[in-house]
Amino acid sequence: MNSEMRRQPEAIAEAIRAADSIAICSHINPDGDTIGCALAMRLGLLALGKKPSVFCEDKIPDNLAMLPGVETFRNPSDCGEAFDLFLAVDVSDPARLGTGRSLMERCAHTAQIDHHPTNPLFAETNSVDGYAPAASVLVYEQLRQMGVPMTREIAMCLYTGMSTDTGNFSFSATSAEVFSIMSELMRAGLPLSELSRILFRERSREQLRLLGRAIEHLRFAGGGRIAVMTLSRQDFLDCGALNEHADTIVNYGLETVGTQMAVLAREDEPGMIKFSLRSKSPQRIDDVAKSLGGGGHPQASGITLAGTLREATAVVVAALEQKLETEK
Ligand code: 5GP
Ligand code: MN
């Protein structure tokens, strides 16, 4: 991990103090952490009398519709304005900004809050902790550092980020810090039971149909240690499903007894294959993701490759098998 990589809430606070208008940008294919971070930060900045706007290139998943301020998200390509400060949240590299990248280039100053160990520290001011289990932990710390009082609404956003990135507080990165933050969120009136139902105990019909397809296509490689699932464009069409409906399906592969790695390959656009890689700790897969042009965390990474579903999947599975082989 880069030695420059550290939490710097004071430096971010300084950049925020000097700004009036602030563009907060989430990553493409947004998840609960990046959206929770952006909306918690938006509420915090409003409380400080700033003018925040939130941006995301892609559609916000339906199960995040309950978050306060979610209706204010705009597509960066619909915005011609410049802002005093651009703040990326949970964005592992500039490519994950999508069209937010040109918005970033128009802003007077740039900053970011992130938790990906592969982050190249692409902003002027970077508060990045590659060990933090969720970027929302860093946003919590940031709001606290700036003296923003905790509210039920901010708690909803931060809980969503922390719980979704930690697999509902179960992945190995889940820390004592997360639970001490949770205790403060509970005191602020967090509707835990309602939100955890929406996030973890309900799925849409489209998700369920798509899951059926993925499980039908489930096969094993690497002597049974790698679960492989694929979803073609046709599968999405047949199920009436969007890309976001596939987001947690890879976990079903990993949850199979005997597997150490799981991969879900999905044809997000014709000829464009998006891979989700997961592994059981201490097995890592981020190095394989990185070697193929992707990135992420030790046990949860992603790659995007051009090609057919079959060819691209063969490349990724061969790389995972090779890794298991060399580690034997
Ligand atoms: P997911 O499989 O849930 O889409 O992504 C898992 C992790 O890998 C996330 O933390 C995400 O930031 C990272 N990731 C996903 N897709 C890509 C990609 O195409 N490139 C890079 N560099 N990282 C990715
Ligand atoms: Mn995250």
Tab-separated table of C-alpha atoms and ligand atoms in Angstrom:
chain	number	residue	atom	x	y	z
A	1	MET	CA	0.000	0.000	0.000
A	2	ASN	CA	1.263	3.477	-0.912
A	3	SER	CA	2.858	5.182	2.120
A	4	GLU	CA	1.008	8.410	1.256
A	5	MET	CA	-2.205	6.493	1.833
A	6	ARG	CA	-3.743	7.687	5.084
A	7	ARG	CA	-6.771	9.321	6.601
A	8	GLN	CA	-6.524	13.091	6.464
A	9	PRO	CA	-9.784	14.504	7.810
A	10	GLU	CA	-8.130	17.833	8.697
A	11	ALA	CA	-6.898	18.345	5.124
A	12	ILE	CA	-10.341	17.518	3.695
A	13	ALA	CA	-11.973	19.855	6.247
A	14	GLU	CA	-9.603	22.619	5.121
A	15	ALA	CA	-10.586	22.107	1.456
A	16	ILE	CA	-14.273	22.131	2.441
A	17	ARG	CA	-13.875	25.274	4.567
A	18	ALA	CA	-12.382	27.120	1.593
A	19	ALA	CA	-15.282	26.114	-0.697
A	20	ASP	CA	-18.879	27.213	-1.069
A	21	SER	CA	-20.235	25.034	-3.887
A	22	ILE	CA	-19.202	21.377	-3.671
A	23	ALA	CA	-19.818	18.576	-6.196
A	24	ILE	CA	-19.885	15.180	-4.467
A	25	CYS	CA	-19.395	12.312	-6.912
A	26	SER	CA	-20.169	8.599	-6.503
A	27	HIS	CA	-18.743	5.784	-8.622
A	28	ILE	CA	-20.371	4.181	-11.662
A	29	ASN	CA	-22.446	1.028	-10.952
A	30	PRO	CA	-23.167	2.600	-7.567
A	31	ASP	CA	-23.484	0.553	-4.368
A	32	GLY	CA	-24.716	1.322	-0.862
A	33	ASP	CA	-21.356	2.633	0.305
A	34	THR	CA	-20.756	5.216	-2.418
A	35	ILE	CA	-24.397	6.431	-2.295
A	36	GLY	CA	-24.499	6.412	1.525
A	37	CYS	CA	-21.254	8.420	1.621
A	38	ALA	CA	-22.478	10.996	-0.883
A	39	LEU	CA	-25.827	11.514	0.859
A	40	ALA	CA	-24.340	11.646	4.382
A	41	MET	CA	-21.780	14.152	3.145
A	42	ARG	CA	-24.513	16.184	1.419
A	43	LEU	CA	-26.503	16.425	4.670
A	44	GLY	CA	-23.371	17.293	6.646
A	45	LEU	CA	-22.387	20.038	4.198
A	46	LEU	CA	-25.913	21.471	4.239
A	47	ALA	CA	-25.680	21.601	8.051
A	48	LEU	CA	-22.430	23.573	7.642
A	49	GLY	CA	-24.150	26.081	5.328
A	50	LYS	CA	-22.397	24.861	2.143
A	51	LYS	CA	-23.971	24.284	-1.267
A	52	PRO	CA	-23.501	20.568	-2.044
A	53	SER	CA	-24.721	18.727	-5.165
A	54	VAL	CA	-24.545	14.941	-5.597
A	55	PHE	CA	-23.620	13.218	-8.866
A	56	CYS	CA	-23.666	9.695	-10.211
A	57	GLU	CA	-23.553	8.609	-13.837
A	58	ASP	CA	-25.591	5.445	-13.387
A	59	LYS	CA	-29.050	4.768	-12.011
A	60	ILE	CA	-29.279	4.472	-8.224
A	61	PRO	CA	-30.362	0.914	-7.236
A	62	ASP	CA	-34.045	0.718	-6.254
A	63	ASN	CA	-33.254	-0.640	-2.781
A	64	LEU	CA	-31.526	2.650	-1.926
A	65	ALA	CA	-34.613	4.732	-2.747
A	66	MET	CA	-35.376	5.135	0.989
A	67	LEU	CA	-32.239	7.219	1.600
A	68	PRO	CA	-32.795	10.920	2.353
A	69	GLY	CA	-31.793	13.145	-0.595
A	70	VAL	CA	-31.501	10.293	-3.117
A	71	GLU	CA	-33.832	12.202	-5.488
A	72	THR	CA	-31.248	15.005	-5.793
A	73	PHE	CA	-28.675	12.857	-7.650
A	74	ARG	CA	-27.814	14.188	-11.097
A	75	ASN	CA	-25.906	12.718	-14.018
A	76	PRO	CA	-22.560	14.575	-14.373
A	77	SER	CA	-23.123	14.833	-18.128
A	78	ASP	CA	-26.302	16.883	-17.492
A	79	CYS	CA	-24.311	19.505	-15.606
A	80	GLY	CA	-22.395	22.369	-17.210
A	81	GLU	CA	-21.568	24.136	-13.943
A	82	ALA	CA	-18.177	24.354	-12.263
A	83	PHE	CA	-17.851	23.997	-8.475
A	84	ASP	CA	-15.349	25.305	-5.937
A	85	LEU	CA	-14.573	21.756	-4.843
A	86	PHE	CA	-15.008	18.293	-6.347
A	87	LEU	CA	-15.221	15.518	-3.759
A	88	ALA	CA	-15.129	11.858	-4.872
A	89	VAL	CA	-16.420	9.296	-2.375
A	90	ASP	CA	-15.623	5.550	-2.474
A	91	VAL	CA	-14.111	5.915	-5.967
A	92	SER	CA	-11.143	3.545	-6.437
A	93	ASP	CA	-9.777	5.202	-9.578
A	94	PRO	CA	-10.692	8.106	-11.915
A	95	ALA	CA	-12.211	5.750	-14.521
A	96	ARG	CA	-14.867	4.827	-11.941
A	97	LEU	CA	-16.064	8.464	-12.000
A	98	GLY	CA	-17.459	7.888	-15.497
A	99	THR	CA	-18.467	11.272	-16.920
A	100	GLY	CA	-17.785	12.687	-13.445
A	101	ARG	CA	-14.211	12.872	-14.656
A	102	SER	CA	-14.861	15.881	-16.877
A	103	LEU	CA	-16.840	17.498	-14.048
A	104	MET	CA	-13.759	16.989	-11.852
A	105	GLU	CA	-11.559	18.703	-14.426
A	106	ARG	CA	-13.851	21.775	-14.410
A	107	CYS	CA	-13.738	22.274	-10.627
A	108	ALA	CA	-11.272	24.632	-8.941
A	109	HIS	CA	-10.061	22.045	-6.405
A	110	THR	CA	-10.358	18.280	-5.979
A	111	ALA	CA	-10.496	15.965	-2.965
A	112	GLN	CA	-11.461	12.376	-2.231
A	113	ILE	CA	-12.429	10.073	0.614
A	114	ASP	CA	-11.886	6.385	-0.158
A	115	HIS	CA	-10.928	2.967	1.220
A	116	HIS	CA	-9.527	1.048	-1.775
A	117	PRO	CA	-5.892	-0.063	-1.314
A	118	THR	CA	-5.424	0.238	-5.092
A	119	ASN	CA	-6.399	3.948	-5.135
A	120	PRO	CA	-3.769	5.950	-7.084
A	121	LEU	CA	-4.496	9.083	-4.952
A	122	PHE	CA	-5.878	10.953	-7.953
A	123	ALA	CA	-7.133	14.119	-6.191
A	124	GLU	CA	-5.289	17.150	-4.819
A	125	THR	CA	-6.324	16.217	-1.278
A	126	ASN	CA	-6.703	12.508	-0.515
A	127	SER	CA	-8.071	10.895	2.632
A	128	VAL	CA	-7.668	7.218	1.781
A	129	ASP	CA	-7.410	4.302	4.206
A	130	GLY	CA	-7.065	0.992	2.398
A	131	TYR	CA	-7.814	-0.913	5.607
A	132	ALA	CA	-11.144	0.785	6.372
A	133	PRO	CA	-14.048	-1.644	5.842
A	134	ALA	CA	-16.208	1.026	4.167
A	135	ALA	CA	-15.693	4.573	2.894
A	136	SER	CA	-18.672	5.464	5.099
A	137	VAL	CA	-16.429	4.968	8.152
A	138	LEU	CA	-14.195	7.746	6.828
A	139	VAL	CA	-17.188	9.975	6.044
A	140	TYR	CA	-18.402	9.473	9.621
A	141	GLU	CA	-14.986	10.538	10.890
A	142	GLN	CA	-14.989	13.518	8.518
A	143	LEU	CA	-18.404	14.777	9.684
A	144	ARG	CA	-17.339	14.379	13.284
A	145	GLN	CA	-14.114	16.248	12.649
A	146	MET	CA	-16.130	19.157	11.158
A	147	GLY	CA	-18.512	19.230	14.141
A	148	VAL	CA	-21.634	18.100	12.246
A	149	PRO	CA	-24.246	16.802	14.726
A	150	MET	CA	-25.418	13.211	14.083
A	151	THR	CA	-29.030	12.980	12.914
A	152	ARG	CA	-31.366	10.090	12.101
A	153	GLU	CA	-31.030	10.924	8.376
A	154	ILE	CA	-27.223	10.958	8.383
A	155	ALA	CA	-27.298	7.724	10.424
A	156	MET	CA	-29.440	6.051	7.732
A	157	CYS	CA	-26.878	6.922	5.047
A	158	LEU	CA	-23.818	5.852	7.041
A	159	TYR	CA	-25.446	2.605	8.196
A	160	THR	CA	-26.295	1.748	4.581
A	161	GLY	CA	-22.677	2.254	3.523
A	162	MET	CA	-21.109	0.358	6.420
A	163	SER	CA	-23.537	-2.565	6.413
A	164	THR	CA	-23.466	-3.166	2.656
A	165	ASP	CA	-19.651	-3.035	2.350
A	166	THR	CA	-19.132	-5.364	5.329
A	167	GLY	CA	-21.637	-8.023	4.180
A	168	ASN	CA	-23.975	-6.971	6.969
A	169	PHE	CA	-21.097	-6.719	9.476
A	170	SER	CA	-19.589	-10.103	8.742
A	171	PHE	CA	-16.570	-9.724	6.408
A	172	SER	CA	-13.067	-9.949	7.885
A	173	ALA	CA	-12.468	-6.179	7.648
A	174	THR	CA	-15.416	-5.537	10.019
A	175	SER	CA	-13.757	-3.684	12.905
A	176	ALA	CA	-14.472	-2.514	16.439
A	177	GLU	CA	-14.589	1.014	15.001
A	178	VAL	CA	-17.612	0.032	12.889
A	179	PHE	CA	-19.522	-1.142	15.960
A	180	SER	CA	-18.664	1.931	17.976
A	181	ILE	CA	-19.960	4.098	15.121
A	182	MET	CA	-23.069	1.900	14.978
A	183	SER	CA	-23.759	2.569	18.634
A	184	GLU	CA	-23.797	6.301	17.914
A	185	LEU	CA	-26.054	5.797	14.891
A	186	MET	CA	-28.480	3.800	17.055
A	187	ARG	CA	-28.563	6.590	19.637
A	188	ALA	CA	-29.445	9.019	16.828
A	189	GLY	CA	-32.576	6.969	16.029
A	190	LEU	CA	-31.387	4.703	13.194
A	191	PRO	CA	-34.364	2.599	11.955
A	192	LEU	CA	-32.180	-0.529	11.896
A	193	SER	CA	-34.794	-3.212	11.498
A	194	GLU	CA	-36.604	-1.488	8.622
A	195	LEU	CA	-33.406	-0.657	6.723
A	196	SER	CA	-31.829	-4.086	7.228
A	197	ARG	CA	-34.983	-5.693	5.857
A	198	ILE	CA	-34.819	-3.540	2.714
A	199	LEU	CA	-31.066	-4.085	2.267
A	200	PHE	CA	-30.618	-7.735	3.273
A	201	ARG	CA	-33.874	-9.626	3.640
A	202	GLU	CA	-35.818	-8.571	0.545
A	203	ARG	CA	-35.136	-8.889	-3.166
A	204	SER	CA	-37.155	-7.921	-6.212
A	205	ARG	CA	-38.804	-10.451	-8.512
A	206	GLU	CA	-36.262	-9.530	-11.217
A	207	GLN	CA	-33.394	-10.291	-8.835
A	208	LEU	CA	-34.920	-13.615	-7.903
A	209	ARG	CA	-35.472	-14.639	-11.544
A	210	LEU	CA	-31.911	-13.620	-12.441
A	211	LEU	CA	-30.549	-15.579	-9.476
A	212	GLY	CA	-32.339	-18.641	-10.831
A	213	ARG	CA	-30.577	-18.199	-14.188
A	214	ALA	CA	-27.165	-17.701	-12.567
A	215	ILE	CA	-27.553	-20.817	-10.433
A	216	GLU	CA	-28.666	-22.805	-13.491
A	217	HIS	CA	-25.376	-21.777	-15.148
A	218	LEU	CA	-23.249	-22.460	-12.042
A	219	ARG	CA	-20.181	-24.605	-12.676
A	220	PHE	CA	-16.964	-25.299	-10.811
A	221	ALA	CA	-13.347	-24.889	-11.891
A	222	GLY	CA	-9.959	-25.281	-10.162
A	223	GLY	CA	-10.848	-28.732	-8.821
A	224	GLY	CA	-14.043	-27.412	-7.220
A	225	ARG	CA	-12.408	-24.448	-5.532
A	226	ILE	CA	-13.758	-21.803	-7.960
A	227	ALA	CA	-17.501	-21.256	-8.456
A	228	VAL	CA	-18.245	-19.714	-11.855
A	229	MET	CA	-21.556	-18.138	-12.860
A	230	THR	CA	-22.432	-16.277	-16.052
A	231	LEU	CA	-25.322	-14.033	-17.105
A	232	SER	CA	-25.773	-13.117	-20.766
A	233	ARG	CA	-27.620	-10.121	-22.160
A	234	GLN	CA	-30.391	-12.572	-23.073
A	235	ASP	CA	-30.686	-13.691	-19.421
A	236	PHE	CA	-31.224	-10.068	-18.365
A	237	LEU	CA	-33.815	-9.564	-21.117
A	238	ASP	CA	-35.661	-12.810	-20.292
A	239	CYS	CA	-35.837	-11.854	-16.601
A	240	GLY	CA	-36.791	-8.219	-17.269
A	241	ALA	CA	-33.731	-7.387	-15.141
A	242	LEU	CA	-31.250	-4.508	-15.039
A	243	ASN	CA	-27.494	-4.825	-14.364
A	244	GLU	CA	-28.013	-3.729	-10.758
A	245	HIS	CA	-30.198	-6.797	-10.141
A	246	ALA	CA	-27.085	-9.000	-10.460
A	247	ASP	CA	-25.087	-7.149	-7.804
A	248	THR	CA	-25.045	-9.709	-4.969
A	249	ILE	CA	-25.438	-12.927	-6.974
A	250	VAL	CA	-21.705	-13.739	-6.879
A	251	ASN	CA	-22.050	-14.439	-3.141
A	252	TYR	CA	-24.162	-17.535	-3.824
A	253	GLY	CA	-21.169	-19.094	-5.602
A	254	LEU	CA	-18.862	-18.293	-2.702
A	255	GLU	CA	-21.386	-19.672	-0.215
A	256	THR	CA	-20.978	-23.136	-1.736
A	257	VAL	CA	-19.062	-25.457	0.632
A	258	GLY	CA	-15.539	-26.187	-0.660
A	259	THR	CA	-15.081	-23.037	-2.742
A	260	GLN	CA	-12.342	-20.506	-2.094
A	261	MET	CA	-13.161	-18.136	-4.943
A	262	ALA	CA	-16.265	-17.145	-6.860
A	263	VAL	CA	-16.688	-15.264	-10.097
A	264	LEU	CA	-19.794	-13.840	-11.714
A	265	ALA	CA	-19.384	-12.799	-15.340
A	266	ARG	CA	-22.169	-10.660	-16.721
A	267	GLU	CA	-22.675	-9.121	-20.110
A	268	ASP	CA	-23.559	-5.580	-18.975
A	269	GLU	CA	-23.532	-4.387	-22.601
A	270	PRO	CA	-23.104	-6.450	-25.765
A	271	GLY	CA	-19.368	-7.273	-25.952
A	272	MET	CA	-18.602	-5.701	-22.550
A	273	ILE	CA	-18.178	-8.212	-19.723
A	274	LYS	CA	-18.172	-7.157	-16.093
A	275	PHE	CA	-16.654	-9.562	-13.547
A	276	SER	CA	-17.269	-9.688	-9.821
A	277	LEU	CA	-14.606	-11.668	-7.971
A	278	ARG	CA	-14.947	-12.797	-4.364
A	279	SER	CA	-12.878	-15.031	-2.092
A	280	LYS	CA	-12.954	-16.450	1.406
A	281	SER	CA	-10.394	-14.826	3.722
A	282	PRO	CA	-7.379	-15.205	3.768
A	283	GLN	CA	-7.488	-16.120	0.064
A	284	ARG	CA	-6.955	-12.987	-2.050
A	285	ILE	CA	-8.170	-12.179	-5.574
A	286	ASP	CA	-7.387	-8.432	-5.867
A	287	ASP	CA	-3.981	-9.237	-7.410
A	288	VAL	CA	-5.675	-11.255	-10.180
A	289	ALA	CA	-8.166	-8.404	-10.742
A	290	LYS	CA	-5.316	-5.906	-10.968
A	291	SER	CA	-3.306	-8.076	-13.375
A	292	LEU	CA	-6.299	-7.994	-15.745
A	293	GLY	CA	-6.840	-4.232	-15.500
A	294	GLY	CA	-9.380	-4.233	-12.655
A	295	GLY	CA	-9.060	-3.618	-8.939
A	296	GLY	CA	-10.795	-3.615	-5.583
A	297	HIS	CA	-10.253	-5.214	-2.183
A	298	PRO	CA	-8.398	-8.395	-1.155
A	299	GLN	CA	-11.631	-10.437	-1.027
A	300	ALA	CA	-13.938	-8.397	-3.319
A	301	SER	CA	-12.718	-7.098	-6.649
A	302	GLY	CA	-13.976	-6.368	-10.138
A	303	ILE	CA	-12.752	-6.352	-13.725
A	304	THR	CA	-14.282	-5.140	-16.981
A	305	LEU	CA	-13.163	-6.830	-20.219
A	306	ALA	CA	-14.211	-6.439	-23.849
A	307	GLY	CA	-15.078	-9.676	-25.625
A	308	THR	CA	-17.648	-12.413	-25.676
A	309	LEU	CA	-18.987	-13.829	-22.423
A	310	ARG	CA	-17.372	-17.203	-23.124
A	311	GLU	CA	-13.910	-15.898	-24.114
A	312	ALA	CA	-13.623	-13.281	-21.380
A	313	THR	CA	-14.773	-15.763	-18.718
A	314	ALA	CA	-12.165	-18.281	-19.887
A	315	VAL	CA	-9.417	-15.651	-19.443
A	316	VAL	CA	-10.488	-14.757	-15.893
A	317	VAL	CA	-11.053	-18.367	-14.775
A	318	ALA	CA	-7.634	-19.379	-16.165
A	319	ALA	CA	-5.993	-16.550	-14.183
A	320	LEU	CA	-7.755	-17.653	-10.980
A	321	GLU	CA	-6.791	-21.293	-11.556
A	322	GLN	CA	-3.203	-20.243	-12.178
A	323	LYS	CA	-3.182	-18.364	-8.878
A	324	LEU	CA	-4.458	-21.402	-6.953
A	325	GLU	CA	-1.889	-23.559	-8.750
A	326	THR	CA	1.083	-21.299	-7.876
A	327	GLU	CA	-0.014	-20.994	-4.239
A	328	LYS	CA	-0.236	-24.736	-3.692
B	1	5GP	P1	-18.397	-5.474	-7.526
B	1	5GP	O1	-18.024	-6.863	-7.897
B	1	5GP	O2	-19.290	-5.434	-6.330
B	1	5GP	O3	-18.897	-4.656	-8.665
B	1	5GP	O4	-17.052	-4.763	-7.100
B	1	5GP	C1	-16.235	-5.201	-6.041
B	1	5GP	C2	-15.113	-4.231	-5.822
B	1	5GP	O5	-14.260	-4.181	-6.951
B	1	5GP	C3	-15.580	-2.813	-5.577
B	1	5GP	O6	-14.930	-2.325	-4.434
B	1	5GP	C4	-15.177	-2.016	-6.783
B	1	5GP	O7	-14.674	-0.785	-6.433
B	1	5GP	C5	-14.112	-2.844	-7.459
B	1	5GP	N1	-14.375	-2.913	-8.910
B	1	5GP	C6	-15.464	-3.435	-9.516
B	1	5GP	N2	-15.363	-3.370	-10.854
B	1	5GP	C7	-14.181	-2.789	-11.115
B	1	5GP	C8	-13.480	-2.443	-12.337
B	1	5GP	O8	-13.955	-2.679	-13.460
B	1	5GP	N3	-12.267	-1.841	-12.181
B	1	5GP	C9	-11.712	-1.584	-10.955
B	1	5GP	N4	-10.507	-0.998	-10.898
B	1	5GP	N5	-12.332	-1.913	-9.804
B	1	5GP	C10	-13.535	-2.495	-9.872
B	2	MN	MN	-16.918	0.997	-0.559
